Amino acid sequence: MIVCLRLPDFAVRLERERQPTLNNAPLLLSEQRGKRELVYAVCDRAWKQGVRPGMRLPGARALCPTANVVPAVESRYRRSFREDIRRLLDYTDRLEPEYRPLGPLCYLDFGSLRQEDILQLCEDIAHRFEAQVGVSGGKFAAFVAAVTSKAGVVASVPTGEEAAFIAPHPLTLLPTDRETARRFDLFGMKTLGQLASLPSGGVLAQFGKTGLELHRLACGEDWRRVLPYLPPRLECAGRAFETPLEDRLQIETALMEAAEGVLTRFDPRCEVARTLTLTVTFADGLVVEDTRTPRDGVESAALLFRLLSDGFSRLPIHAPIAALEVTLTDFAEVLPVQLALFEPPAEDGERFKLALEAAAFRQEGTPFYHAVTSGDGGYLPERQFRFEVAG
Amino acid sequence: MGDTKKLYKTISDINQRWDADVVTRGAVARNGARLSTGFAAVDALLDGGFPAGGLTALVGKPTSGATSLALSALAGTTGHAAALDPAARFDPVYATRLGVDLARLVIARPDNLLGALEIARHLVRAASLLLLDTPDPLPDEAVRRLLVDLRASDCVLLVIVPQADHVPVGASLVLHAERLLWLVDEEDVCGYRARVTVLRGRIVPAERAAEFEVYWGARGDTL
């Protein structure tokens, strides 16, 4: 049995927990994409008034003029979701998290547990996380059950009745791209049952292999498994200040300390961190973040400090700073590089050259090359390097 | 005085003061020693890396991680190396991205496998690493002749073959590489995670496995 857990209104709930005063009015979370301000997530009340994620903020404000607008900090929501995932690991290690702004999902597989025990665990999870929980033999049916259930309630789909259960639900629940959804609409299909009733050959002819996969899901045939979850590694270092800081020199000293602190957690000679996040909490409670992905990874305190300092300079500072946190993620092993300082001894080179000459003599006609990269960044591989005859 | 000279003088001073070979050049494997693969997990699996003076067969289809593993080891050696490339599959650009210094690498493109093995016999006593990527099985007799020279040398011989029944005779270590998943950075594929499993090993027990990740963009380039 597969369990789908959905955390409805996740971002909105987090913001309301952080600022209880936001409970009194509709809430919109906004995000900046380029020069546009868009709606990131909305509460139930704003949704009922027609506000949808992805809308432009002025339009959303026109639809819901009483709404409070708060800038969304997705990395904080993701971090909170990761904490929830860690707690879910107490139940099983077979789980697949999927972050979505409106409601993050997590599929769980309890293996060979009895169905009664699974339902008991689901009740516990639904209550603990205030989550919508769906239980079914397949991932998609479990997802539909979760999405259509109420928070804190477990919806179970009996084995063999997946197709009948999902049939009346809208096609928008399928994991489709916009174009496929538009074509479904042009064909007049609204529900999963309508798609399931079509012959698979016809769906394949019209929508290709992707359409056939969707057709199988609509028919309740879902053999996708839940893969084991490996928590991503992250290293954090930070500091909260009793007296919020305003002096740039003090802030930079704190950043340097954080950089040195976080670099003691791993060996930069063996691995580098490729994503760096600086989280700044202001005295008024507002949190802003700056995330960077340096090309060659973070491997030294000096480089980390330079990146942090640069990132800090770009943040809009409107109040004294109450806390700083540095997070490094996305660790990768350092690639070895042949060191120029350690040239092979001359006699090795001479020996190799003689061996090469002997081989070339015995294998007359065999070409021996040195490759030279051209460095002009040509797109075609043959323009990116050339061969020069060795010796 | 340049940095290199300073370094050599310092090394010389240390060796004179303490012992003749307190400081030696790293990553050049001696017979029986190991050459790091460049991936800590795989080194741990192989008890240090690829064996010097032995033949290591890497079994894997294209993009399975076998070539990346070989190139990563190549990047880790400070000696001379040669790529025997009868099928003309060696990609210098990819090798550079994995850290290989092309100036120290000779690429030979013989017409046939016998020619490749003959060249290997000549180079085996002078090179630190030989890489042979072949889609076809190697002739047993020629491999046995090569093994005689190889076992008396400090060279690491890596042979990449596409399937397990092409593994050459006398391989002291046989590894199977397979790609597990593509790594995606936003919308771009930036690498992959692969698993390497020991199929046969004289020192390393069979069936042990390790996973490693290969990033193409680590040097700031994209494919």
PDB file of C-alpha atoms in Angstrom, chain A residues 230 270 274 293 295-297 330-345 348-353 355-356 358-359 362-363 365-373 379 381 384-385 387 390, chain B residues 3-4 7-8 25 38-41 72 74-81 91-93 96-110 115 118-119 122-123 125-127 213 215 217-220:
ATOM      1  CA  LEU A 230      18.434   9.856   1.306  1.00  0.00           C
ATOM      2  CA  CYS A 270      37.947  16.169  -0.419  1.00  0.00           C
ATOM      3  CA  ARG A 274      28.134  23.977  -4.506  1.00  0.00           C
ATOM      4  CA  THR A 293      25.921  28.503  -6.655  1.00  0.00           C
ATOM      5  CA  ARG A 295      30.989  27.663 -10.295  1.00  0.00           C
ATOM      6  CA  ASP A 296      33.803  25.727  -8.664  1.00  0.00           C
ATOM      7  CA  GLY A 297      32.155  25.212  -5.296  1.00  0.00           C
ATOM      8  CA  ASP A 330      24.856  20.225  -2.562  1.00  0.00           C
ATOM      9  CA  PHE A 331      28.187  18.682  -1.643  1.00  0.00           C
ATOM     10  CA  ALA A 332      30.339  17.128  -4.324  1.00  0.00           C
ATOM     11  CA  GLU A 333      33.684  15.437  -4.329  1.00  0.00           C
ATOM     12  CA  VAL A 334      36.632  17.486  -5.481  1.00  0.00           C
ATOM     13  CA  LEU A 335      37.794  16.475  -8.915  1.00  0.00           C
ATOM     14  CA  PRO A 336      41.462  15.654  -9.022  1.00  0.00           C
ATOM     15  CA  VAL A 337      43.631  17.890 -11.140  1.00  0.00           C
ATOM     16  CA  GLN A 338      47.073  17.003 -12.372  1.00  0.00           C
ATOM     17  CA  LEU A 339      49.320  19.358 -10.488  1.00  0.00           C
ATOM     18  CA  ALA A 340      51.683  21.390 -12.591  1.00  0.00           C
ATOM     19  CA  LEU A 341      54.096  21.668  -9.655  1.00  0.00           C
ATOM     20  CA  PHE A 342      54.718  17.949  -9.668  1.00  0.00           C
ATOM     21  CA  GLU A 343      56.082  17.448 -13.142  1.00  0.00           C
ATOM     22  CA  PRO A 344      57.331  13.918 -13.684  1.00  0.00           C
ATOM     23  CA  PRO A 345      61.096  13.659 -13.361  1.00  0.00           C
ATOM     24  CA  ASP A 348      60.532   9.395 -16.663  1.00  0.00           C
ATOM     25  CA  GLY A 349      59.745  11.661 -19.595  1.00  0.00           C
ATOM     26  CA  GLU A 350      62.789  10.409 -21.493  1.00  0.00           C
ATOM     27  CA  ARG A 351      61.859   6.796 -20.814  1.00  0.00           C
ATOM     28  CA  PHE A 352      58.296   7.386 -21.949  1.00  0.00           C
ATOM     29  CA  LYS A 353      59.499   9.133 -25.085  1.00  0.00           C
ATOM     30  CA  ALA A 355      58.988   3.722 -25.334  1.00  0.00           C
ATOM     31  CA  LEU A 356      56.722   5.768 -27.537  1.00  0.00           C
ATOM     32  CA  ALA A 358      59.745   2.081 -30.050  1.00  0.00           C
ATOM     33  CA  ALA A 359      55.994   1.547 -30.200  1.00  0.00           C
ATOM     34  CA  ARG A 362      56.886  -1.374 -34.355  1.00  0.00           C
ATOM     35  CA  GLN A 363      53.407  -0.151 -35.206  1.00  0.00           C
ATOM     36  CA  GLY A 365      51.250   3.759 -39.513  1.00  0.00           C
ATOM     37  CA  THR A 366      49.568   4.019 -36.127  1.00  0.00           C
ATOM     38  CA  PRO A 367      48.990   7.677 -35.358  1.00  0.00           C
ATOM     39  CA  PHE A 368      50.018   9.010 -31.929  1.00  0.00           C
ATOM     40  CA  TYR A 369      48.486  12.301 -30.914  1.00  0.00           C
ATOM     41  CA  HIS A 370      48.411  14.938 -28.268  1.00  0.00           C
ATOM     42  CA  ALA A 371      44.995  16.541 -27.945  1.00  0.00           C
ATOM     43  CA  VAL A 372      44.824  20.305 -27.577  1.00  0.00           C
ATOM     44  CA  THR A 373      41.631  22.034 -26.566  1.00  0.00           C
ATOM     45  CA  TYR A 379      29.432  24.160 -30.002  1.00  0.00           C
ATOM     46  CA  PRO A 381      32.825  18.879 -30.420  1.00  0.00           C
ATOM     47  CA  GLN A 384      36.548  22.306 -29.320  1.00  0.00           C
ATOM     48  CA  PHE A 385      39.829  20.412 -29.726  1.00  0.00           C
ATOM     49  CA  PHE A 387      44.910  16.573 -32.495  1.00  0.00           C
ATOM     50  CA  ALA A 390      52.996  13.477 -30.842  1.00  0.00           C
TER      51      ALA A 390
ATOM     52  CA  ASP B   3      57.638  28.354  -6.893  1.00  0.00           C
ATOM     53  CA  THR B   4      58.675  25.063  -8.440  1.00  0.00           C
ATOM     54  CA  LEU B   7      59.246  23.481  -3.688  1.00  0.00           C
ATOM     55  CA  TYR B   8      61.960  21.153  -4.954  1.00  0.00           C
ATOM     56  CA  ARG B  25      55.762  12.506  -5.512  1.00  0.00           C
ATOM     57  CA  GLY B  38      39.455  10.322  -7.544  1.00  0.00           C
ATOM     58  CA  PHE B  39      36.223   9.317  -5.814  1.00  0.00           C
ATOM     59  CA  ALA B  40      36.519   8.732  -2.085  1.00  0.00           C
ATOM     60  CA  ALA B  41      33.692   6.184  -1.987  1.00  0.00           C
ATOM     61  CA  SER B  72      39.235  10.626 -13.003  1.00  0.00           C
ATOM     62  CA  LEU B  74      43.973   9.514 -15.107  1.00  0.00           C
ATOM     63  CA  ALA B  75      43.592  13.025 -13.730  1.00  0.00           C
ATOM     64  CA  GLY B  76      44.979  11.855 -10.416  1.00  0.00           C
ATOM     65  CA  THR B  77      48.239  10.442 -11.706  1.00  0.00           C
ATOM     66  CA  THR B  78      51.243  12.679 -12.029  1.00  0.00           C
ATOM     67  CA  GLY B  79      53.121  10.409 -14.420  1.00  0.00           C
ATOM     68  CA  HIS B  80      52.777   9.943 -18.146  1.00  0.00           C
ATOM     69  CA  ALA B  81      49.723   8.228 -19.488  1.00  0.00           C
ATOM     70  CA  ASP B  91      36.762  12.755 -25.992  1.00  0.00           C
ATOM     71  CA  PRO B  92      39.512  15.228 -25.013  1.00  0.00           C
ATOM     72  CA  VAL B  93      37.039  17.928 -23.994  1.00  0.00           C
ATOM     73  CA  THR B  96      39.713  18.079 -19.614  1.00  0.00           C
ATOM     74  CA  ARG B  97      36.525  18.659 -17.649  1.00  0.00           C
ATOM     75  CA  LEU B  98      37.418  15.778 -15.395  1.00  0.00           C
ATOM     76  CA  GLY B  99      40.812  17.346 -14.717  1.00  0.00           C
ATOM     77  CA  VAL B 100      43.049  15.484 -17.169  1.00  0.00           C
ATOM     78  CA  ASP B 101      46.124  17.383 -18.323  1.00  0.00           C
ATOM     79  CA  LEU B 102      46.115  16.642 -22.043  1.00  0.00           C
ATOM     80  CA  ALA B 103      49.742  17.739 -22.429  1.00  0.00           C
ATOM     81  CA  ARG B 104      50.808  14.595 -20.579  1.00  0.00           C
ATOM     82  CA  LEU B 105      48.490  12.247 -22.365  1.00  0.00           C
ATOM     83  CA  VAL B 106      49.318  10.495 -25.610  1.00  0.00           C
ATOM     84  CA  ILE B 107      46.423   9.197 -27.641  1.00  0.00           C
ATOM     85  CA  ALA B 108      47.109   6.284 -29.958  1.00  0.00           C
ATOM     86  CA  ARG B 109      44.611   5.118 -32.519  1.00  0.00           C
ATOM     87  CA  PRO B 110      45.779   1.755 -33.817  1.00  0.00           C
ATOM     88  CA  GLY B 115      48.145  -3.268 -32.432  1.00  0.00           C
ATOM     89  CA  GLU B 118      51.409  -4.314 -28.789  1.00  0.00           C
ATOM     90  CA  ILE B 119      51.663  -0.567 -28.118  1.00  0.00           C
ATOM     91  CA  HIS B 122      55.920  -1.036 -25.159  1.00  0.00           C
ATOM     92  CA  LEU B 123      54.487   1.691 -22.992  1.00  0.00           C
ATOM     93  CA  ARG B 125      57.118   0.052 -18.297  1.00  0.00           C
ATOM     94  CA  ALA B 126      57.288   3.796 -18.933  1.00  0.00           C
ATOM     95  CA  ALA B 127      53.742   4.994 -18.316  1.00  0.00           C
ATOM     96  CA  GLU B 213      28.548  11.419  -8.696  1.00  0.00           C
ATOM     97  CA  TYR B 215      29.350  16.605 -12.528  1.00  0.00           C
ATOM     98  CA  GLY B 217      29.809  21.590 -15.013  1.00  0.00           C
ATOM     99  CA  ALA B 218      32.194  21.492 -12.073  1.00  0.00           C
ATOM    100  CA  ARG B 219      34.846  23.447 -13.935  1.00  0.00           C
ATOM    101  CA  GLY B 220      32.400  26.144 -14.961  1.00  0.00           C
TER     102      GLY B 220
END
